[in-house]
Amino acid sequence: MSTPASFGTGLAATGAFVAGLVAVFIAERVLGAGSGRVALAALGVGVAVAATAWRVVRMLAAPVARRTLERWVLTLYGLGLLALALYFVRGDVGTALVGEPLSRSSPRLSGVLSVLFPALLLCALVPLAMVEAALVAMARAPVPETGRVRSALFSGLGVAFAVVFAFAATYVATEADASWDLSYFRTAKPGEATRKLVRGLNEPLQVTVFFPPANEVGEAVRQYFRDLSPESPRLGLEVLDQAVEPARGKALGVSNNGSVVLARGDRKEILTLGLDPERARGQLQRLDAEVQRRLLAVAKPRRIVYLTGGHGERADTRPVPGEAVRPSVAQLKELLRAQNVDVRTLTVAEGLGTEVPRDASLVAVLGPTHALLPEEVAALREYWERGGRLWIALEPDGAGLEPLLRPLGLRSLRVPLANDRVFFRATRQQSDRGNLGTANFSSHPSVTSLSALGSQGAVAFLGAVALEPVTPPVPGVMLDTSVRAHPETFADANGDFEPGPGEVTKAWPLVVAVERPAPEGKPASRAVVMADADAVGDGILGNVGNAYLAVDTLRWLSGEEALSGVTTSEEDVPIQHTRSQDVAWFYATVFGVPVAVLAVGFFVTRRRGRRAPRSAAVAGGAR
Amino acid sequence: MKALLIARRELAGYLRTLSGYVILAILLAVNGLFFNAYALGGASKRSAEVLSGFFYYSSGFTIVAAILVSMRLLAEERQTGTLPLLYASPVRDRDIVLGKFLAGLAFLALYLVLTLYMPLLVLVNGKVSFGHVAAGYLGLLLLGGASLAVGTFGSSLAKNQLLAAIFSAVMLVALILCWLLARITEQPLADVFSAMSLWNQHYPPFQTGLIHVRDVVYYLCVTYVALFAATRVLEARRWR
């Protein structure tokens, strides 16, 4: 029998045991297949078994005081070997015994073994490491302290159990996962414009909602119309399940659930949302706009808007090679169509040389680069004189349109505007100063929604031209500057984007609403002149403020200003900053708050320092 | 209760010296710089994109902050020789670990609260879903808590603060890089490594405003295991 001093540690055996396990791991996970794998796995198992046998011999030869400790270590070895055995039963041994992979013949047993063998391995190796560490610490002790080793054993088992628990909990949570999407997803509520439309109904309008019971999309749509129905007794709401009432669905042109039908007399509009909340998400976020569009289609007569052509106006056609690419007005056309408008082109060929068609609700002249023919100007002036509606948008380097603007009491200075303080950054060049942004609106009905939105509805003008009223004013014509530029905006006569002497700085008019009242019973002449055609061009119209400017302009010109109001949307919007906002945000985030934190820290620590008693050393030194 | 007492004392230690405020100010300044350069910078972005960008890089700062905070938790006591005093006091090891961890977590939460003005600034020109902000901050707090717990474990192993920071960083990087192991290993190990990945697998949903129970449970489990291990390391003095 050995004495405790000569007995030494069993680290070599444990090292061999762990090396055996690592060899099995490499064989199974790295080599994966072939004779090399079998050989290395067999070698690994052999080494692990030999190490265990070595440990048995050590236990038998151990002094009595050490025998219990050796038995604990041997038990951990046994646990490791059991894990190894379970691994092979789940794999090759199981397949050899049953004739097919265990995962196919007994999937549940295979699953249990898949979880059990790594758990057992962990419960063997972690305590083994700790027990060995404890044994090494008292290798030379004449009598080893069983309590210390027991403590190490329990610590190791505790850590192993904690890891197994963590894996099990994570697995269960993954399998029974629940999730909440808190990103921007809400169904839009009825906006002011839609409420006004419903309030103004003069005939019954029936809304039929086709959804199965307890459908999430259906619930959102029902709630939207429930909010809207108190606005008018003429709005009827019916909720149906198409599967239960196929005949009603067929009569309204609906063959599936997931649709909303708005019907007034013979006219009906269908809004299809579907039943899947994920797919309907986008439509639900702009439900108010979708409903408003269909309400306009069934409740209001269709209006015709003519866009003049033939003078380089903004269009949705491809640019002519060699000419500068200018944003088209395809988005504006789409916006107008969504407002129940029939958009048509009006050129000399379509009769603009003689007169404006009688069915025109309004005529838009958007950014012509060449002057209009005298006959066209005469036709448009005659149209204005008889109560017509004109929408004119200028280009800084385009046609002056003086013959058309003069009767409206306006003139273009043909000088671009710029602002060196408040502008939108696009290219980080000096020319960005021509990208004006403003939230300076009047209370005119042509900007009702913008006034309500305030700074949330800032409008962008990318290269506006200076406008001013003619002197003396045209008798009988009333001008209202509905949108003004920032007061620091200057008329950049020399085009250097710097304010210079003689370049007038003021809140230049950007949009002017013109009205000439007519005798009783006749329509008043109305016009809106914009200093920049880009304001309604593609890309910029994606800005909320510009979109509202276009819609409110349309409504005022077509005499439906009472319907103006904000359409609610839960759609996300692009963030656009002016340069001054950029600067303010930069200083606030990079310096403002960190400096404030430092100041608080300085104040707190200094105050504490003052309160603290003087140290003895300082007092002694003073003496 | 004793853990709370230790936490209060420890937190007061952070806030009564200027170093705590300096760490906060530096982290906030760099965070603000990234907010301007990456979340807001470039072409005009939608509010959700800006928020997602903010939470993306803030996760990195939170991990760094967790390492900075945790490096001193236990290693400093060992370095200055005050750990035996703690052992001698009538508190259990788990109270020591829990108390120090809670103090670190409170400091980390304070840092996160101070960054709140950045997503709220988005409100000025964009639309902010408060649910998205809440989800993002929950993710940051869970990620920070788990990182802090791993840091506490590293701090319990180390003899000085520098070693503690190195240990913590190595363990956290190993946990983060588990996604890389998941890509090069086969099933079922790939699943295991993927599930263990500290950032790649579990954080991005929070960044986009999505809360999954599995991700919350994962971070809580990492925190639990790391704190448990740290407690065992303190207890090891009895058997080493």
Tab-separated table of N, CA and C in Angstrom, chain A residues 276-384:
chain	number	residue	atom	x	y	z
A	276	ASP	N	-54.168	37.660	-44.571
A	276	ASP	CA	-52.900	37.504	-43.847
A	276	ASP	C	-52.447	38.858	-43.291
A	277	PRO	N	-52.342	38.985	-41.957
A	277	PRO	CA	-51.955	40.276	-41.370
A	277	PRO	C	-50.621	40.783	-41.887
A	278	GLU	N	-49.660	39.866	-42.107
A	278	GLU	CA	-48.338	40.288	-42.579
A	278	GLU	C	-48.423	40.917	-43.966
A	279	ARG	N	-49.226	40.289	-44.847
A	279	ARG	CA	-49.330	40.810	-46.211
A	279	ARG	C	-50.165	42.077	-46.263
A	280	ALA	N	-51.157	42.155	-45.380
A	280	ALA	CA	-52.057	43.324	-45.410
A	280	ALA	C	-51.460	44.519	-44.671
A	281	ARG	N	-50.334	44.280	-44.023
A	281	ARG	CA	-49.734	45.289	-43.154
A	281	ARG	C	-49.565	46.663	-43.816
A	282	GLY	N	-48.974	46.667	-45.003
A	282	GLY	CA	-48.728	47.925	-45.712
A	282	GLY	C	-50.028	48.644	-46.018
A	283	GLN	N	-51.028	47.894	-46.494
A	283	GLN	CA	-52.308	48.511	-46.843
A	283	GLN	C	-53.035	49.035	-45.610
A	284	LEU	N	-52.918	48.299	-44.503
A	284	LEU	CA	-53.580	48.750	-43.272
A	284	LEU	C	-52.949	50.050	-42.769
A	285	GLN	N	-51.630	50.186	-43.002
A	285	GLN	CA	-50.956	51.402	-42.548
A	285	GLN	C	-51.436	52.634	-43.321
A	286	ARG	N	-51.866	52.441	-44.578
A	286	ARG	CA	-52.376	53.592	-45.350
A	286	ARG	C	-53.850	53.371	-45.706
A	287	LEU	N	-54.551	52.692	-44.785
A	287	LEU	CA	-55.966	52.377	-45.027
A	287	LEU	C	-56.789	53.635	-45.258
A	288	ASP	N	-56.488	54.706	-44.511
A	288	ASP	CA	-57.273	55.931	-44.640
A	288	ASP	C	-57.184	56.485	-46.062
A	289	ALA	N	-55.966	56.491	-46.606
A	289	ALA	CA	-55.794	57.012	-47.973
A	289	ALA	C	-56.510	56.116	-48.978
A	290	GLU	N	-56.440	54.793	-48.747
A	290	GLU	CA	-57.077	53.847	-49.671
A	290	GLU	C	-58.590	54.018	-49.648
A	291	VAL	N	-59.152	54.149	-48.448
A	291	VAL	CA	-60.600	54.309	-48.313
A	291	VAL	C	-61.023	55.652	-48.910
A	292	GLN	N	-60.235	56.687	-48.609
A	292	GLN	CA	-60.573	58.026	-49.104
A	292	GLN	C	-60.625	58.041	-50.636
A	293	ARG	N	-59.653	57.362	-51.234
A	293	ARG	CA	-59.590	57.300	-52.693
A	293	ARG	C	-60.863	56.669	-53.267
A	294	ARG	N	-61.315	55.575	-52.619
A	294	ARG	CA	-62.500	54.883	-53.128
A	294	ARG	C	-63.782	55.645	-52.806
A	295	LEU	N	-63.761	56.333	-51.672
A	295	LEU	CA	-64.920	57.158	-51.323
A	295	LEU	C	-65.096	58.272	-52.352
A	296	LEU	N	-63.989	58.886	-52.729
A	296	LEU	CA	-64.042	59.951	-53.733
A	296	LEU	C	-64.601	59.404	-55.051
A	297	ALA	N	-64.184	58.170	-55.371
A	297	ALA	CA	-64.601	57.577	-56.634
A	297	ALA	C	-66.106	57.304	-56.663
A	298	VAL	N	-66.673	56.880	-55.531
A	298	VAL	CA	-68.108	56.549	-55.540
A	298	VAL	C	-68.985	57.733	-55.135
A	299	ALA	N	-68.425	58.652	-54.336
A	299	ALA	CA	-69.270	59.719	-53.805
A	299	ALA	C	-69.171	61.021	-54.588
A	300	LYS	N	-68.141	61.180	-55.390
A	300	LYS	CA	-67.948	62.443	-56.097
A	300	LYS	C	-67.850	62.197	-57.610
A	301	PRO	N	-68.300	63.165	-58.420
A	301	PRO	CA	-68.133	62.979	-59.869
A	301	PRO	C	-66.651	63.079	-60.252
A	302	ARG	N	-66.284	62.393	-61.308
A	302	ARG	CA	-64.901	62.393	-61.756
A	302	ARG	C	-64.578	63.733	-62.422
A	303	ARG	N	-63.414	64.282	-62.055
A	303	ARG	CA	-63.002	65.565	-62.636
A	303	ARG	C	-61.908	65.338	-63.670
A	304	ILE	N	-61.813	66.275	-64.604
A	304	ILE	CA	-60.790	66.149	-65.653
A	304	ILE	C	-59.760	67.272	-65.475
A	305	VAL	N	-58.507	66.889	-65.379
A	305	VAL	CA	-57.416	67.863	-65.257
A	305	VAL	C	-56.560	67.750	-66.517
A	306	TYR	N	-56.345	68.867	-67.154
A	306	TYR	CA	-55.515	68.886	-68.362
A	306	TYR	C	-54.115	69.386	-68.007
A	307	LEU	N	-53.107	68.658	-68.455
A	307	LEU	CA	-51.715	69.112	-68.322
A	307	LEU	C	-51.270	69.581	-69.701
A	308	THR	N	-50.848	70.829	-69.813
A	308	THR	CA	-50.419	71.318	-71.121
A	308	THR	C	-49.131	70.609	-71.546
A	309	GLY	N	-48.922	70.532	-72.843
A	309	GLY	CA	-47.731	69.866	-73.363
A	309	GLY	C	-47.209	70.577	-74.601
A	310	GLY	N	-46.028	70.163	-75.005
A	310	GLY	CA	-45.466	70.719	-76.237
A	310	GLY	C	-44.479	71.846	-76.024
A	311	HIS	N	-44.229	72.215	-74.745
A	311	HIS	CA	-43.290	73.318	-74.495
A	311	HIS	C	-42.225	72.905	-73.477
A	312	GLY	N	-41.920	71.638	-73.444
A	312	GLY	CA	-40.916	71.141	-72.510
A	312	GLY	C	-41.447	71.036	-71.080
A	313	GLU	N	-42.766	70.885	-70.942
A	313	GLU	CA	-43.342	70.760	-69.604
A	313	GLU	C	-42.886	69.470	-68.933
A	314	ARG	N	-43.030	69.457	-67.622
A	314	ARG	CA	-42.734	68.225	-66.891
A	314	ARG	C	-43.716	67.148	-67.362
A	315	ALA	N	-43.186	66.016	-67.675
A	315	ALA	CA	-44.040	64.929	-68.157
A	315	ALA	C	-43.507	63.622	-67.614
A	316	ASP	N	-44.220	62.543	-67.874
A	316	ASP	CA	-43.716	61.258	-67.416
A	316	ASP	C	-43.088	60.497	-68.583
A	317	THR	N	-42.643	61.239	-69.587
A	317	THR	CA	-41.987	60.595	-70.730
A	317	THR	C	-40.482	60.643	-70.535
A	318	ARG	N	-39.774	59.867	-71.346
A	318	ARG	CA	-38.311	59.842	-71.253
A	318	ARG	C	-37.742	61.177	-71.724
A	319	PRO	N	-36.593	61.606	-71.128
A	319	PRO	CA	-36.015	62.880	-71.562
A	319	PRO	C	-35.408	62.780	-72.958
A	320	VAL	N	-35.389	63.904	-73.639
A	320	VAL	CA	-34.788	63.944	-74.981
A	320	VAL	C	-33.263	63.867	-74.820
A	321	PRO	N	-32.578	62.998	-75.617
A	321	PRO	CA	-31.118	62.910	-75.499
A	321	PRO	C	-30.463	64.275	-75.687
A	322	GLY	N	-29.496	64.552	-74.831
A	322	GLY	CA	-28.806	65.833	-74.914
A	322	GLY	C	-29.378	66.874	-73.979
A	323	GLU	N	-30.647	66.672	-73.558
A	323	GLU	CA	-31.253	67.632	-72.629
A	323	GLU	C	-31.028	67.182	-71.194
A	324	ALA	N	-30.986	68.160	-70.282
A	324	ALA	CA	-30.801	67.819	-68.860
A	324	ALA	C	-32.004	67.017	-68.368
A	325	VAL	N	-31.715	66.006	-67.569
A	325	VAL	CA	-32.792	65.154	-67.055
A	325	VAL	C	-33.524	65.907	-65.947
A	326	ARG	N	-34.820	66.052	-66.108
A	326	ARG	CA	-35.617	66.716	-65.069
A	326	ARG	C	-36.621	65.714	-64.534
A	327	PRO	N	-36.908	65.796	-63.242
A	327	PRO	CA	-37.893	64.854	-62.691
A	327	PRO	C	-39.224	64.993	-63.417
A	328	SER	N	-39.852	63.860	-63.707
A	328	SER	CA	-41.147	63.898	-64.383
A	328	SER	C	-42.251	64.141	-63.350
A	329	VAL	N	-43.490	64.095	-63.803
A	329	VAL	CA	-44.612	64.286	-62.871
A	329	VAL	C	-45.476	63.027	-62.822
A	330	ALA	N	-44.838	61.877	-63.014
A	330	ALA	CA	-45.588	60.622	-62.982
A	330	ALA	C	-46.252	60.412	-61.617
A	331	GLN	N	-45.540	60.764	-60.562
A	331	GLN	CA	-46.113	60.586	-59.204
A	331	GLN	C	-47.276	61.546	-58.978
A	332	LEU	N	-47.144	62.741	-59.552
A	332	LEU	CA	-48.243	63.708	-59.394
A	332	LEU	C	-49.490	63.186	-60.107
A	333	LYS	N	-49.291	62.630	-61.284
A	333	LYS	CA	-50.429	62.090	-62.036
A	333	LYS	C	-51.110	60.981	-61.232
A	334	GLU	N	-50.257	60.143	-60.629
A	334	GLU	CA	-50.799	59.042	-59.827
A	334	GLU	C	-51.587	59.597	-58.641
A	335	LEU	N	-51.038	60.640	-58.041
A	335	LEU	CA	-51.706	61.272	-56.897
A	335	LEU	C	-53.052	61.858	-57.317
A	336	LEU	N	-53.077	62.478	-58.490
A	336	LEU	CA	-54.318	63.078	-58.989
A	336	LEU	C	-55.352	61.989	-59.285
A	337	ARG	N	-54.897	60.904	-59.872
A	337	ARG	CA	-55.827	59.802	-60.166
A	337	ARG	C	-56.413	59.247	-58.873
A	338	ALA	N	-55.573	59.203	-57.839
A	338	ALA	CA	-56.064	58.715	-56.542
A	338	ALA	C	-57.122	59.646	-55.967
A	339	GLN	N	-57.172	60.873	-56.472
A	339	GLN	CA	-58.182	61.841	-56.018
A	339	GLN	C	-59.368	61.869	-56.975
A	340	ASN	N	-59.571	60.781	-57.688
A	340	ASN	CA	-60.695	60.646	-58.616
A	340	ASN	C	-60.605	61.663	-59.749
A	341	VAL	N	-59.428	61.809	-60.281
A	341	VAL	CA	-59.200	62.775	-61.347
A	341	VAL	C	-58.784	62.026	-62.606
A	342	ASP	N	-59.337	62.463	-63.735
A	342	ASP	CA	-58.925	61.928	-65.028
A	342	ASP	C	-57.865	62.893	-65.589
A	343	VAL	N	-56.632	62.418	-65.703
A	343	VAL	CA	-55.540	63.298	-66.136
A	343	VAL	C	-55.370	63.166	-67.645
A	344	ARG	N	-55.441	64.312	-68.348
A	344	ARG	CA	-55.290	64.288	-69.815
A	344	ARG	C	-54.258	65.335	-70.240
A	345	THR	N	-53.738	65.131	-71.421
A	345	THR	CA	-52.758	66.083	-71.949
A	345	THR	C	-53.469	67.057	-72.891
A	346	LEU	N	-53.038	68.313	-72.855
A	346	LEU	CA	-53.646	69.334	-73.715
A	346	LEU	C	-52.543	70.061	-74.473
A	347	THR	N	-52.524	69.855	-75.785
A	347	THR	CA	-51.538	70.547	-76.643
A	347	THR	C	-52.301	71.279	-77.748
A	348	VAL	N	-51.535	71.901	-78.626
A	348	VAL	CA	-52.171	72.582	-79.754
A	348	VAL	C	-52.989	71.572	-80.555
A	349	ALA	N	-52.425	70.379	-80.689
A	349	ALA	CA	-53.120	69.344	-81.458
A	349	ALA	C	-54.466	68.984	-80.850
A	350	GLU	N	-54.550	69.104	-79.508
A	350	GLU	CA	-55.826	68.780	-78.831
A	350	GLU	C	-56.735	70.006	-78.739
A	351	GLY	N	-56.328	71.115	-79.348
A	351	GLY	CA	-57.220	72.276	-79.425
A	351	GLY	C	-56.853	73.422	-78.515
A	352	LEU	N	-55.678	73.370	-77.860
A	352	LEU	CA	-55.314	74.473	-76.963
A	352	LEU	C	-55.136	75.782	-77.730
A	353	GLY	N	-54.853	75.677	-79.029
A	353	GLY	CA	-54.675	76.883	-79.843
A	353	GLY	C	-55.957	77.685	-79.984
A	354	THR	N	-57.102	77.051	-79.788
A	354	THR	CA	-58.375	77.771	-79.945
A	354	THR	C	-59.058	78.013	-78.598
A	355	GLU	N	-59.249	76.933	-77.828
A	355	GLU	CA	-59.857	77.122	-76.492
A	355	GLU	C	-59.599	75.909	-75.604
A	356	VAL	N	-59.759	76.146	-74.336
A	356	VAL	CA	-59.602	75.058	-73.364
A	356	VAL	C	-60.902	74.250	-73.368
A	357	PRO	N	-60.800	72.920	-73.398
A	357	PRO	CA	-62.035	72.114	-73.428
A	357	PRO	C	-62.991	72.490	-72.301
A	358	ARG	N	-64.256	72.403	-72.607
A	358	ARG	CA	-65.290	72.818	-71.654
A	358	ARG	C	-65.367	71.897	-70.428
A	359	ASP	N	-64.905	70.637	-70.618
A	359	ASP	CA	-65.013	69.698	-69.485
A	359	ASP	C	-63.827	69.809	-68.501
A	360	ALA	N	-62.955	70.777	-68.710
A	360	ALA	CA	-61.754	70.891	-67.863
A	360	ALA	C	-62.112	71.377	-66.456
A	361	SER	N	-61.692	70.645	-65.470
A	361	SER	CA	-61.832	71.131	-64.081
A	361	SER	C	-60.731	72.129	-63.785
A	362	LEU	N	-59.551	71.848	-64.327
A	362	LEU	CA	-58.455	72.811	-64.225
A	362	LEU	C	-57.401	72.466	-65.270
A	363	VAL	N	-56.581	73.470	-65.562
A	363	VAL	CA	-55.487	73.269	-66.514
A	363	VAL	C	-54.171	73.535	-65.782
A	364	ALA	N	-53.248	72.606	-65.916
A	364	ALA	CA	-51.959	72.759	-65.237
A	364	ALA	C	-50.857	73.001	-66.269
A	365	VAL	N	-50.048	74.022	-65.996
A	365	VAL	CA	-48.890	74.321	-66.850
A	365	VAL	C	-47.667	74.111	-65.964
A	366	LEU	N	-47.055	72.938	-66.090
A	366	LEU	CA	-46.014	72.549	-65.130
A	366	LEU	C	-44.620	72.635	-65.740
A	367	GLY	N	-43.920	73.691	-65.404
A	367	GLY	CA	-42.505	73.842	-65.745
A	367	GLY	C	-42.164	73.844	-67.209
A	368	PRO	N	-42.843	74.648	-68.038
A	368	PRO	CA	-42.447	74.684	-69.457
A	368	PRO	C	-41.081	75.337	-69.617
A	369	THR	N	-40.302	74.814	-70.551
A	369	THR	CA	-38.981	75.407	-70.795
A	369	THR	C	-39.044	76.395	-71.970
A	370	HIS	N	-40.088	76.285	-72.784
A	370	HIS	CA	-40.252	77.217	-73.914
A	370	HIS	C	-41.554	77.981	-73.728
A	371	ALA	N	-41.574	79.179	-74.307
A	371	ALA	CA	-42.765	80.027	-74.168
A	371	ALA	C	-43.962	79.401	-74.890
A	372	LEU	N	-45.139	79.677	-74.366
A	372	LEU	CA	-46.367	79.188	-74.996
A	372	LEU	C	-46.666	80.052	-76.224
A	373	LEU	N	-47.366	79.492	-77.190
A	373	LEU	CA	-47.745	80.258	-78.379
A	373	LEU	C	-48.762	81.323	-77.977
A	374	PRO	N	-48.780	82.439	-78.660
A	374	PRO	CA	-49.759	83.492	-78.324
A	374	PRO	C	-51.199	82.971	-78.330
A	375	GLU	N	-51.511	82.051	-79.270
A	375	GLU	CA	-52.881	81.519	-79.335
A	375	GLU	C	-53.190	80.701	-78.084
A	376	GLU	N	-52.191	79.976	-77.618
A	376	GLU	CA	-52.394	79.152	-76.413
A	376	GLU	C	-52.600	80.052	-75.200
A	377	VAL	N	-51.770	81.103	-75.135
A	377	VAL	CA	-51.902	82.039	-74.019
A	377	VAL	C	-53.292	82.677	-74.056
A	378	ALA	N	-53.723	83.033	-75.260
A	378	ALA	CA	-55.046	83.666	-75.393
A	378	ALA	C	-56.142	82.712	-74.919
A	379	ALA	N	-56.000	81.429	-75.294
A	379	ALA	CA	-57.017	80.440	-74.884
A	379	ALA	C	-57.034	80.276	-73.366
A	380	LEU	N	-55.847	80.243	-72.777
A	380	LEU	CA	-55.773	80.066	-71.320
A	380	LEU	C	-56.299	81.312	-70.596
A	381	ARG	N	-56.002	82.493	-71.163
A	381	ARG	CA	-56.496	83.733	-70.533
A	381	ARG	C	-58.014	83.804	-70.647
A	382	GLU	N	-58.524	83.370	-71.772
A	382	GLU	CA	-59.989	83.383	-71.961
A	382	GLU	C	-60.628	82.406	-70.974
A	383	TYR	N	-59.958	81.254	-70.797
A	383	TYR	CA	-60.449	80.235	-69.840
A	383	TYR	C	-60.474	80.815	-68.425
A	384	TRP	N	-59.402	81.500	-68.045
A	384	TRP	CA	-59.317	82.140	-66.714
A	384	TRP	C	-60.412	83.201	-66.554
